[in-house]
Coordinates of C-alpha atoms and ligand atoms in Angstrom, one line a residue:
Chain W
M14 CA 179.7 -106.0 -14.8
L15 CA 179.4 -103.3 -17.4
I16 CA 176.7 -100.6 -17.3
L17 CA 175.8 -98.0 -19.8
A18 CA 174.0 -95.1 -18.0
I19 CA 171.9 -92.5 -19.7
D20 CA 170.3 -89.2 -18.5
S21 CA 168.2 -86.7 -20.4
A22 CA 165.8 -85.6 -17.7
T23 CA 166.9 -81.9 -17.7
P24 CA 168.6 -79.7 -20.3
V25 CA 171.7 -81.8 -19.5
A26 CA 172.4 -84.9 -21.7
G27 CA 174.7 -87.5 -20.1
V28 CA 176.1 -90.8 -21.1
A29 CA 178.5 -92.9 -19.0
L30 CA 180.1 -96.4 -19.2
L31 CA 181.3 -98.0 -16.0
T32 CA 182.1 -101.2 -14.2
E33 CA 181.9 -101.9 -10.5
E34 CA 185.5 -100.7 -10.1
K35 CA 185.9 -98.1 -12.8
L36 CA 184.2 -95.2 -14.6
L37 CA 185.5 -95.8 -18.1
K38 CA 184.0 -92.8 -19.9
E39 CA 181.5 -90.1 -19.3
E40 CA 180.0 -87.4 -21.5
F41 CA 178.1 -84.4 -20.2
S42 CA 176.5 -81.9 -22.4
N43 CA 174.6 -78.8 -21.4
Y44 CA 174.8 -76.8 -24.6
K45 CA 171.9 -75.7 -26.9
K46 CA 171.3 -78.7 -29.0
T47 CA 168.2 -80.9 -28.3
H48 CA 168.5 -84.4 -26.8
S49 CA 167.2 -85.9 -29.9
E50 CA 170.1 -84.5 -31.8
T51 CA 172.8 -85.3 -29.2
L52 CA 171.9 -88.3 -27.1
M53 CA 172.3 -91.2 -29.6
V54 CA 175.5 -89.7 -31.0
M55 CA 176.9 -89.5 -27.4
I56 CA 176.0 -93.1 -26.8
D57 CA 177.7 -94.1 -30.0
R58 CA 180.8 -92.2 -29.1
V59 CA 181.1 -93.6 -25.6
M60 CA 180.7 -97.2 -26.8
K61 CA 183.1 -96.8 -29.7
E62 CA 185.8 -95.0 -27.7
C63 CA 185.7 -97.7 -25.1
E64 CA 185.8 -100.4 -27.8
C65 CA 182.7 -101.8 -26.4
C66 CA 179.6 -103.3 -28.0
L67 CA 176.1 -103.5 -26.7
D68 CA 176.2 -107.3 -26.3
E69 CA 178.9 -106.9 -23.6
L70 CA 176.6 -104.8 -21.4
T71 CA 175.2 -106.1 -18.2
A72 CA 172.4 -103.6 -18.3
I73 CA 171.4 -100.1 -19.4
A74 CA 170.6 -97.7 -16.6
L75 CA 168.2 -94.8 -17.2
S76 CA 167.4 -91.6 -15.3
I77 CA 163.6 -91.9 -15.4
G78 CA 162.5 -88.6 -13.7
P79 CA 161.1 -86.4 -12.5
G80 CA 162.2 -83.8 -15.1
S81 CA 161.3 -82.4 -18.4
F82 CA 158.5 -84.6 -19.9
T83 CA 159.9 -84.5 -23.4
G84 CA 163.5 -85.0 -22.3
L85 CA 162.5 -88.0 -20.2
R86 CA 160.7 -89.6 -23.1
I87 CA 163.6 -89.1 -25.6
G88 CA 165.9 -90.9 -23.2
M89 CA 163.4 -93.6 -22.4
A90 CA 162.3 -94.2 -26.0
T91 CA 166.0 -94.5 -27.0
V92 CA 166.7 -96.9 -24.1
K93 CA 163.6 -99.0 -24.8
G94 CA 164.7 -99.3 -28.4
L95 CA 168.2 -100.4 -27.4
C96 CA 167.1 -102.8 -24.7
L97 CA 164.3 -104.4 -26.8
A98 CA 166.6 -105.0 -29.8
K99 CA 169.3 -106.6 -27.7
S100 CA 167.2 -108.1 -24.9
L101 CA 169.2 -106.1 -22.5
P102 CA 168.1 -105.6 -18.9
L103 CA 167.0 -102.0 -18.1
I104 CA 167.5 -100.4 -14.7
E105 CA 165.4 -97.4 -13.7
I106 CA 167.0 -94.7 -11.5
C107 CA 165.1 -91.8 -10.0
T108 CA 166.7 -88.5 -11.3
L109 CA 166.6 -86.9 -7.8
D110 CA 168.4 -89.9 -6.3
A111 CA 171.1 -89.6 -9.0
I112 CA 171.6 -85.9 -8.3
A113 CA 171.8 -86.4 -4.5
H114 CA 174.4 -89.0 -5.2
N115 CA 176.7 -86.2 -6.4
I116 CA 177.3 -85.5 -2.7
A117 CA 178.4 -88.0 -0.1
G118 CA 179.8 -88.2 3.5
T119 CA 178.2 -85.2 5.1
R120 CA 175.6 -84.7 7.8
A121 CA 174.1 -81.9 5.8
L122 CA 170.5 -82.4 4.4
V123 CA 171.0 -82.8 0.7
C124 CA 168.2 -81.2 -1.4
P125 CA 168.3 -81.8 -5.2
L126 CA 165.9 -79.5 -7.0
L127 CA 164.6 -79.7 -10.6
D128 CA 162.9 -76.8 -12.3
A129 CA 159.3 -78.0 -12.8
R130 CA 158.2 -74.8 -14.5
K131 CA 155.0 -73.1 -13.4
Q132 CA 156.9 -71.6 -10.5
E133 CA 157.5 -75.1 -9.0
V134 CA 160.3 -77.5 -8.3
Y135 CA 160.5 -81.2 -8.1
T136 CA 162.4 -82.1 -4.9
A137 CA 163.1 -84.7 -2.2
F138 CA 165.4 -84.7 0.8
Y139 CA 168.4 -87.0 1.3
D140 CA 170.7 -88.3 4.0
V141 CA 174.1 -88.9 2.3
E142 CA 176.2 -89.8 5.3
E143 CA 177.0 -93.2 3.7
T144 CA 178.2 -93.5 0.2
K145 CA 174.8 -94.0 -1.3
P146 CA 172.0 -91.4 -0.7
R147 CA 169.0 -92.4 1.4
R148 CA 165.8 -90.6 0.5
L149 CA 163.8 -89.1 3.4
G150 CA 160.1 -88.9 2.6
Q151 CA 158.3 -88.4 -0.7
I152 CA 159.2 -86.8 -4.0
M153 CA 157.3 -83.5 -4.3
A154 CA 156.3 -81.0 -6.9
C155 CA 156.0 -77.8 -4.9
S156 CA 156.6 -74.1 -4.9
P157 CA 160.0 -72.8 -3.7
E158 CA 158.3 -71.4 -0.6
Q159 CA 156.9 -74.8 0.3
F160 CA 160.3 -76.4 -0.3
V161 CA 162.0 -73.9 2.0
N162 CA 159.4 -74.5 4.8
A163 CA 159.7 -78.3 4.4
A164 CA 163.5 -78.2 4.3
L165 CA 163.8 -76.0 7.4
S166 CA 161.3 -78.1 9.4
L167 CA 163.1 -81.4 8.5
A168 CA 166.5 -80.0 9.2
R169 CA 165.3 -78.8 12.6
E170 CA 163.6 -82.1 13.4
Q171 CA 166.8 -84.1 12.4
E172 CA 169.2 -81.6 14.0
R173 CA 171.0 -80.9 10.7
D174 CA 172.5 -77.4 10.7
R175 CA 173.3 -77.3 7.0
L176 CA 171.4 -77.8 3.7
I177 CA 173.2 -78.5 0.4
L178 CA 171.1 -77.4 -2.6
L179 CA 171.8 -78.5 -6.1
G180 CA 170.1 -79.2 -9.5
D181 CA 168.7 -76.8 -12.1
G182 CA 165.8 -75.9 -9.8
F183 CA 168.3 -74.5 -7.4
Y184 CA 169.9 -72.2 -10.0
S185 CA 166.4 -71.0 -11.1
Y186 CA 165.6 -69.7 -7.6
R187 CA 169.1 -69.2 -6.2
D188 CA 168.6 -65.7 -4.9
Y189 CA 165.3 -66.6 -3.2
F190 CA 166.8 -69.6 -1.5
H191 CA 169.8 -67.6 -0.4
K192 CA 167.5 -65.0 1.2
M193 CA 165.3 -67.5 3.0
L194 CA 168.0 -70.0 4.1
G195 CA 170.9 -67.7 4.7
E196 CA 174.0 -69.2 6.4
K197 CA 172.3 -72.6 6.6
M198 CA 172.4 -73.0 2.8
Q199 CA 175.4 -74.3 0.9
A200 CA 175.5 -74.7 -2.9
A201 CA 177.1 -77.7 -4.4
P202 CA 180.3 -77.0 -6.4
L203 CA 179.7 -76.3 -10.0
H204 CA 180.8 -79.6 -11.3
L205 CA 178.4 -81.5 -9.0
G206 CA 175.4 -79.2 -9.4
L207 CA 173.6 -81.0 -12.2
P208 CA 172.7 -84.6 -13.0
R209 CA 175.6 -86.9 -14.0
A210 CA 175.2 -90.1 -15.9
S211 CA 178.0 -91.6 -13.9
A212 CA 175.9 -91.1 -10.7
V213 CA 173.0 -92.9 -12.5
G214 CA 175.4 -95.7 -13.3
S215 CA 176.8 -95.9 -9.9
L216 CA 173.4 -96.3 -8.3
A217 CA 172.5 -98.9 -10.9
I218 CA 175.3 -101.2 -9.8
D219 CA 173.5 -102.2 -6.7
K220 CA 170.3 -102.8 -8.6
A221 CA 172.1 -104.9 -11.2
L222 CA 173.6 -107.0 -8.4
E223 CA 170.1 -107.6 -7.0
G224 CA 168.7 -108.2 -10.5
D225 CA 166.3 -105.4 -9.9
Y226 CA 165.3 -104.7 -13.5
A227 CA 162.5 -102.8 -15.2
D228 CA 160.3 -104.2 -18.0
P229 CA 161.0 -102.2 -21.2
L230 CA 157.5 -103.1 -22.4
K231 CA 155.9 -101.3 -19.5
L232 CA 158.2 -98.7 -18.0
R233 CA 157.0 -95.1 -17.9
P234 CA 158.8 -92.0 -16.9
L235 CA 158.3 -90.7 -13.3
Y236 CA 156.3 -87.6 -14.1
I237 CA 155.1 -86.8 -10.6
R238 CA 152.6 -84.4 -12.1
L239 CA 149.5 -85.2 -14.2
S240 CA 149.3 -83.6 -17.6
E241 CA 147.5 -80.3 -17.6
A242 CA 144.5 -81.8 -19.4
E243 CA 144.2 -84.8 -17.0
Y244 CA 144.5 -82.4 -14.1
R245 CA 141.7 -80.2 -15.4
L246 CA 139.5 -83.3 -16.2
G247 CA 140.0 -84.5 -12.6
K248 CA 138.8 -81.1 -11.4
G249 CA 135.8 -81.3 -13.7
E250 CA 136.9 -78.3 -15.8
L251 CA 136.7 -80.2 -19.1
Chain J
M10 CA 167.1 -109.7 -55.9
K11 CA 167.0 -110.3 -52.2
D12 CA 163.8 -109.4 -50.4
V13 CA 164.0 -106.1 -48.4
L14 CA 162.1 -106.1 -45.0
I15 CA 161.5 -102.7 -43.4
L16 CA 160.1 -102.0 -40.0
G17 CA 158.0 -98.8 -40.0
I18 CA 157.2 -96.8 -36.9
E19 CA 154.5 -94.1 -36.6
S20 CA 153.7 -91.9 -33.6
S21 CA 152.8 -88.5 -35.1
C22 CA 149.4 -88.1 -33.5
D23 CA 147.2 -90.5 -31.4
E24 CA 148.1 -93.9 -32.9
T25 CA 151.2 -95.8 -31.9
A26 CA 151.9 -98.0 -34.9
A27 CA 154.5 -100.5 -36.2
S28 CA 154.5 -102.5 -39.4
I29 CA 156.8 -104.7 -41.3
V30 CA 156.6 -104.4 -45.1
K31 CA 158.4 -106.6 -47.7
N32 CA 159.7 -105.0 -50.8
G33 CA 157.6 -101.9 -50.4
R34 CA 154.4 -103.8 -51.1
D35 CA 153.7 -106.9 -48.9
I36 CA 152.4 -105.9 -45.5
L37 CA 153.6 -108.7 -43.2
S38 CA 152.2 -107.0 -40.1
N39 CA 150.3 -103.8 -39.3
V40 CA 149.9 -103.1 -35.6
I41 CA 148.0 -100.0 -34.6
N42 CA 147.4 -99.1 -30.9
S43 CA 144.8 -96.4 -31.0
Q44 CA 144.3 -93.9 -28.3
I45 CA 141.0 -92.7 -29.5
S46 CA 139.1 -93.9 -26.4
I47 CA 141.5 -92.0 -24.2
H48 CA 141.3 -88.7 -26.1
Q49 CA 137.5 -88.9 -26.4
Q50 CA 137.1 -87.8 -22.8
F51 CA 139.0 -84.6 -23.7
G52 CA 137.0 -84.0 -26.9
G53 CA 140.2 -84.2 -29.0
V54 CA 143.8 -85.2 -29.0
V55 CA 145.8 -83.8 -26.1
P56 CA 149.4 -83.7 -27.1
E57 CA 150.9 -84.5 -23.6
V58 CA 148.5 -87.3 -23.1
A59 CA 149.3 -88.7 -26.5
S60 CA 153.0 -88.6 -25.8
R61 CA 152.5 -90.4 -22.5
K62 CA 150.6 -93.2 -24.2
H63 CA 153.2 -93.5 -27.0
I64 CA 156.1 -94.0 -24.6
E65 CA 154.1 -96.6 -22.7
N66 CA 153.1 -98.5 -25.8
I67 CA 155.9 -98.2 -28.3
A68 CA 158.0 -101.2 -27.3
G69 CA 155.0 -103.5 -27.1
V70 CA 153.7 -102.4 -30.4
V71 CA 157.0 -102.9 -32.2
D72 CA 157.4 -106.3 -30.6
K73 CA 153.9 -107.3 -31.7
A74 CA 154.7 -106.3 -35.3
F75 CA 157.5 -108.8 -35.3
K76 CA 155.4 -111.5 -33.7
D77 CA 152.6 -111.0 -36.1
A78 CA 155.0 -111.2 -39.0
G79 CA 156.7 -114.3 -37.6
L80 CA 160.1 -112.6 -37.7
S81 CA 162.9 -111.9 -35.3
Y82 CA 164.4 -108.5 -34.9
S83 CA 167.5 -109.1 -36.8
D84 CA 165.6 -110.3 -39.9
I85 CA 164.8 -106.7 -40.9
D86 CA 167.0 -104.6 -43.3
A87 CA 166.2 -101.2 -42.0
V88 CA 164.1 -99.2 -39.5
A89 CA 161.9 -96.4 -40.9
V90 CA 160.2 -93.7 -38.8
A91 CA 157.8 -90.8 -39.4
N92 CA 159.6 -87.7 -38.2
A93 CA 157.4 -84.9 -39.6
P94 CA 154.8 -83.4 -39.5
G95 CA 152.8 -84.0 -36.4
L96 CA 152.8 -83.4 -32.6
V97 CA 156.5 -82.9 -31.9
G98 CA 156.5 -84.6 -28.5
A99 CA 154.6 -87.6 -30.0
L100 CA 156.9 -87.8 -33.0
L101 CA 160.0 -87.7 -30.8
V102 CA 158.9 -91.0 -29.1
G103 CA 158.9 -92.9 -32.3
V104 CA 162.0 -91.2 -33.6
S105 CA 164.0 -91.8 -30.5
F106 CA 162.9 -95.4 -30.2
A107 CA 163.7 -96.0 -33.9
K108 CA 167.2 -94.7 -33.4
G109 CA 167.9 -96.9 -30.4
F110 CA 166.4 -99.9 -32.1
A111 CA 168.2 -99.4 -35.5
Y112 CA 171.5 -98.7 -33.8
A113 CA 171.3 -101.8 -31.6
L114 CA 170.6 -104.0 -34.6
N115 CA 173.2 -102.2 -36.7
K116 CA 170.6 -101.5 -39.4
P117 CA 170.1 -98.2 -41.3
L118 CA 167.6 -95.6 -40.2
L119 CA 165.2 -94.1 -42.7
A120 CA 163.2 -90.9 -42.1
V121 CA 159.7 -90.6 -43.7
N122 CA 157.4 -87.6 -44.0
H123 CA 154.1 -88.7 -42.5
L124 CA 152.1 -87.0 -45.3
H125 CA 154.2 -88.6 -48.0
G126 CA 153.5 -91.8 -46.2
H127 CA 149.8 -91.2 -46.5
I128 CA 150.2 -90.7 -50.3
Y129 CA 152.4 -93.8 -50.5
A130 CA 149.6 -95.9 -49.0
N131 CA 148.1 -95.9 -52.5
F132 CA 151.2 -97.6 -53.9
L133 CA 151.0 -100.4 -51.3
E134 CA 147.9 -101.7 -53.0
H135 CA 148.1 -100.5 -56.6
E136 CA 150.8 -101.4 -59.1
N137 CA 151.6 -99.3 -62.1
I138 CA 150.1 -96.0 -61.1
S139 CA 150.8 -93.8 -64.0
F140 CA 152.1 -90.2 -63.8
P141 CA 151.6 -87.3 -63.8
A142 CA 148.9 -87.3 -61.2
I143 CA 146.9 -85.0 -58.9
C144 CA 146.8 -86.0 -55.2
L145 CA 144.3 -84.8 -52.7
V146 CA 145.7 -85.1 -49.1
V147 CA 143.0 -84.7 -46.5
S148 CA 143.6 -85.4 -42.9
G149 CA 143.1 -83.9 -39.4
G150 CA 146.0 -81.5 -39.9
H151 CA 146.2 -81.0 -43.7
T152 CA 144.1 -80.3 -46.8
S153 CA 146.3 -80.0 -49.8
L154 CA 146.3 -80.6 -53.5
L155 CA 149.6 -81.8 -55.0
Y156 CA 150.8 -82.2 -58.5
M157 CA 152.9 -85.4 -58.8
A158 CA 155.2 -85.4 -61.8
S159 CA 156.5 -88.8 -60.7
R160 CA 156.5 -90.9 -57.6
G161 CA 159.0 -88.8 -55.8
H162 CA 158.3 -85.3 -57.3
L163 CA 155.5 -83.5 -55.6
K164 CA 154.5 -79.9 -56.0
L165 CA 152.0 -78.2 -53.7
I166 CA 149.3 -76.4 -55.9
G167 CA 146.8 -75.5 -53.2
E168 CA 145.9 -75.9 -49.6
T169 CA 143.6 -74.8 -46.9
R170 CA 143.8 -71.2 -45.7
D171 CA 142.5 -72.1 -42.3
D172 CA 141.0 -75.3 -40.9
A173 CA 141.9 -78.7 -42.4
A174 CA 139.0 -80.8 -43.6
G175 CA 139.4 -83.3 -40.7
E176 CA 139.7 -80.4 -38.2
A177 CA 136.4 -79.0 -39.5
F178 CA 134.7 -82.4 -39.1
D179 CA 136.0 -82.6 -35.6
K180 CA 134.9 -79.1 -34.6
V181 CA 131.4 -79.4 -36.0
A182 CA 130.9 -82.9 -34.6
R183 CA 131.9 -81.7 -31.2
F184 CA 129.5 -78.7 -31.6
L185 CA 126.7 -81.0 -32.6
G186 CA 127.4 -83.3 -29.7
L187 CA 128.3 -86.2 -32.0
G188 CA 131.7 -87.0 -30.3
Y189 CA 135.2 -87.5 -31.4
P190 CA 136.7 -88.3 -33.9
G191 CA 134.4 -86.1 -36.0
G192 CA 134.8 -87.6 -39.5
P193 CA 133.3 -91.0 -38.7
A194 CA 130.7 -89.5 -36.4
I195 CA 129.4 -87.1 -39.0
Q196 CA 129.4 -89.7 -41.7
K197 CA 127.3 -92.0 -39.5
A198 CA 124.8 -89.3 -38.6
A199 CA 124.6 -88.1 -42.2
Q200 CA 123.4 -91.5 -43.4
Q201 CA 120.1 -90.8 -41.6
G202 CA 119.8 -87.3 -42.8
E203 CA 119.1 -85.4 -46.0
T204 CA 121.1 -82.8 -47.8
G205 CA 119.5 -79.6 -48.9
R206 CA 117.3 -79.1 -45.9
Y207 CA 119.9 -76.9 -44.4
K208 CA 121.7 -74.8 -47.0
L209 CA 125.5 -74.4 -46.5
P210 CA 127.9 -72.6 -48.8
R211 CA 130.3 -74.4 -51.1
V212 CA 133.3 -72.3 -50.1
F213 CA 135.7 -71.1 -52.8
L214 CA 134.0 -73.1 -55.6
D215 CA 133.5 -69.7 -57.3
R216 CA 137.3 -69.2 -57.4
N217 CA 139.6 -70.5 -60.0
D218 CA 142.4 -71.6 -57.7
F219 CA 143.1 -74.7 -55.6
E220 CA 142.8 -73.1 -52.2
F221 CA 140.3 -74.3 -49.6
S222 CA 138.7 -72.7 -46.6
F223 CA 136.6 -74.6 -44.1
S224 CA 136.5 -72.2 -41.1
G225 CA 133.7 -70.2 -42.6
L226 CA 131.7 -73.3 -43.5
K227 CA 132.1 -74.4 -39.9
T228 CA 130.8 -71.1 -38.6
A229 CA 127.9 -71.1 -41.1
A230 CA 126.9 -74.6 -39.9
M231 CA 127.0 -73.5 -36.3
N232 CA 124.9 -70.4 -36.9
L233 CA 122.4 -72.2 -38.9
W234 CA 122.2 -74.9 -36.3
R235 CA 121.5 -72.4 -33.5
K236 CA 118.8 -70.7 -35.5
S237 CA 117.0 -74.0 -36.3
E238 CA 117.3 -75.0 -32.6
R239 CA 115.6 -71.7 -31.7
Q240 CA 112.9 -72.4 -34.3
G241 CA 112.5 -75.9 -32.8
N242 CA 113.0 -77.8 -36.1
A243 CA 116.6 -78.9 -35.7
S244 CA 117.7 -82.2 -37.1
V245 CA 121.3 -83.3 -36.3
Y246 CA 121.1 -85.9 -39.1
D247 CA 120.1 -83.3 -41.8
M248 CA 122.8 -80.9 -40.5
A249 CA 125.5 -83.7 -40.6
A250 CA 124.4 -84.6 -44.1
E251 CA 124.5 -81.1 -45.5
F252 CA 127.8 -80.2 -43.7
Q253 CA 129.5 -83.4 -45.1
E254 CA 128.1 -82.7 -48.6
A255 CA 129.3 -79.0 -48.6
L256 CA 132.7 -80.0 -47.5
V257 CA 133.1 -83.1 -49.8
E258 CA 131.7 -81.3 -52.8
V259 CA 134.4 -78.7 -52.6
L260 CA 137.2 -81.3 -52.1
A261 CA 135.9 -83.3 -55.1
E262 CA 135.3 -80.5 -57.4
K263 CA 138.6 -78.8 -56.9
T264 CA 140.5 -82.1 -57.3
I265 CA 138.7 -82.7 -60.6
R266 CA 139.4 -79.2 -61.8
A267 CA 143.1 -79.6 -60.9
A268 CA 143.2 -82.8 -63.0
Q269 CA 141.7 -80.9 -65.9
E270 CA 143.9 -77.9 -65.6
Y271 CA 147.1 -80.0 -65.3
Q272 CA 145.9 -82.5 -67.9
V273 CA 146.5 -85.6 -65.8
H274 CA 144.6 -88.8 -66.0
T275 CA 145.4 -90.1 -62.6
L276 CA 143.9 -89.0 -59.3
L277 CA 145.0 -90.1 -55.8
M278 CA 143.5 -89.5 -52.4
A279 CA 145.3 -89.9 -49.2
G280 CA 144.8 -89.2 -45.4
G281 CA 142.1 -90.0 -42.8
V282 CA 139.4 -88.0 -44.6
A283 CA 139.9 -90.1 -47.7
A284 CA 138.1 -92.8 -45.7
N285 CA 134.9 -90.8 -45.9
Q286 CA 132.4 -92.8 -47.9
R287 CA 130.6 -89.8 -49.5
L288 CA 134.0 -88.4 -50.7
R289 CA 135.0 -91.8 -52.1
N290 CA 131.7 -92.2 -53.9
M291 CA 131.6 -88.6 -55.3
M292 CA 135.1 -88.9 -56.5
K293 CA 134.4 -92.3 -58.1
E294 CA 131.4 -90.9 -60.0
R295 CA 133.1 -87.8 -61.3
S296 CA 136.4 -89.4 -62.3
K297 CA 134.5 -92.2 -64.1
A298 CA 132.5 -89.6 -66.0
L299 CA 135.7 -88.0 -67.2
G300 CA 137.6 -91.2 -67.8
L301 CA 140.1 -90.5 -65.0
Q302 CA 141.8 -93.2 -63.1
L303 CA 141.1 -92.8 -59.4
Y304 CA 143.0 -94.5 -56.5
Y305 CA 142.5 -94.4 -52.8
P306 CA 143.8 -96.7 -50.0
A307 CA 141.8 -99.3 -48.2
L308 CA 140.0 -97.9 -45.1
N309 CA 142.6 -99.1 -42.6
L310 CA 145.4 -97.6 -44.7
C311 CA 143.8 -94.2 -44.9
T312 CA 144.0 -93.5 -41.2
D313 CA 147.4 -93.3 -39.5
N314 CA 149.4 -96.5 -39.8
A315 CA 153.0 -97.6 -40.0
A316 CA 152.7 -99.8 -43.2
M317 CA 152.6 -96.5 -45.2
I318 CA 155.8 -95.5 -43.5
A319 CA 157.6 -98.8 -44.1
G320 CA 156.3 -98.8 -47.7
D321 CA 157.4 -95.3 -48.5
A322 CA 160.8 -96.0 -46.9
H323 CA 161.5 -98.8 -49.3
Y324 CA 162.0 -96.2 -52.0
Y325 CA 164.6 -94.4 -49.7
Y326 CA 166.3 -97.7 -48.8
I327 CA 166.9 -98.7 -52.4
N328 CA 168.2 -95.1 -53.1
G329 CA 170.5 -95.2 -50.1
R330 CA 168.9 -92.2 -48.5
F331 CA 169.6 -93.0 -44.9
A332 CA 169.0 -90.8 -41.9
P333 CA 171.7 -89.9 -39.3
L334 CA 171.6 -90.6 -35.6
T335 CA 171.1 -86.8 -35.1
L336 CA 167.6 -87.2 -36.8
N337 CA 165.1 -84.8 -35.2
A338 CA 161.3 -84.4 -35.3
Y339 CA 159.6 -81.5 -36.9
P340 CA 156.0 -80.4 -36.2
G341 CA 155.2 -78.8 -39.6
L342 CA 157.5 -79.8 -42.3
W343 CA 156.4 -80.8 -45.7
S344 CA 159.9 -81.5 -47.1
L345 CA 158.6 -83.4 -50.1
Ligands
ZN402 ZN1 148.0 -88.8 -40.7

């Protein structure tokens, strides 16, 4: 099995190539340039340096959101182009699942947070006692306050005395979270704090084994939120 | 010489389109997935909604372009995509898809300016267009006059100071309750109305340059409409007719003047507003009277489509002007 994994859901761009046993190469970039300028070049570099061609791939795994709408679409359009041209299977991975997968083997409640702008975060809660994360409940778009309340009540209910926070949404509201959660809160180490394409790929292996593939003709990003115009139309403001 | 087959991809506004064109002339397929019915409920194109439809539709539209042409993916020689100008989030869907698709097929990528594509739509259907020429580009986002020394050499000689012609059509149509898109809606209403009953200004016709302004015309139309409503003698048909006439007359007159000043014998029209029947007729009459050769694309090639992108790209292909994998999208770049 050979999986190419791609993530462009946040300001981070990531590309990884892996088998079931081995992470062959990973590129992570969180520096200035836009995804449309970097992503395809990173894909090309990863493939070439591993002397691999697209025909050898089992599937392409993609981080489908939530995240930045434009970032998600750049990644998805690129992957749709690659998959359609080569009839390659496409595997969709939730971005929050992938970030939660940076942490494993702890009883702590793992809370990936993505900056959703408008003073909100995208988040979900995870149990990561086993190697793979298990999502507890729904993915939410909510205010940092709502997140704190939900996290504390779930931790209490499940008797978990620690919360591990990570993702760019954590960094955006770090001081606030620190104030509200105090000793209970733990930040992920720097190198595990943001989405990693290797984590997307790792989660995709199980899906590939099950043949759980997405249709490139129909797949959409996981937006969580409606567009502003649709939201206003729904409220009768347009 | 071997035939050159180019896949064109277009996603700059509210149409997801793909087309395969042979040798820059033969349109083998021309798929257009229009989002008009979706944006109608918002009264205009909503960029985020457009981008969401593009990412949903892009792979299916491209696949259909191959099916319609009876070709397999590897039969093409290059992938061309419109990367400017337009809604940047919308453009990025086409650009990113084109990169992935071209890369996977190991074919060159070609970047095409959307407006240049509109101009090129003329060359898809007409051979031996002679230069120099004056080209009127009229669409939802642009109203410009260009001097074309040759096929690839364009010089901007005038443009709108405010609203584009298509934008003015949209705004006035919405104001009059005629719906979206405004151009076709006003043209239809105008057929039942008469010009001259309302009197609207022919803006900038008194000036000797090639600038346009439609914002004032739009305001004048709105004020006149409100007044006639108060007086109880309003006719939406007459207003549509007069508004269309006032706008079209300025476009036609300035284009003809440009032809005379630059001493050209060829006139081109391009863009969605070039589909307007009144503009086409007026331009036909005036150019005929002066012995000028007038070209405009067929109706389905005036509005946004990917055949114009694939056709224009042929010229870049034969000149080896390929785009890198770092290709980006730009909202407002002429780069002609
Ligand atoms: Zn256009």
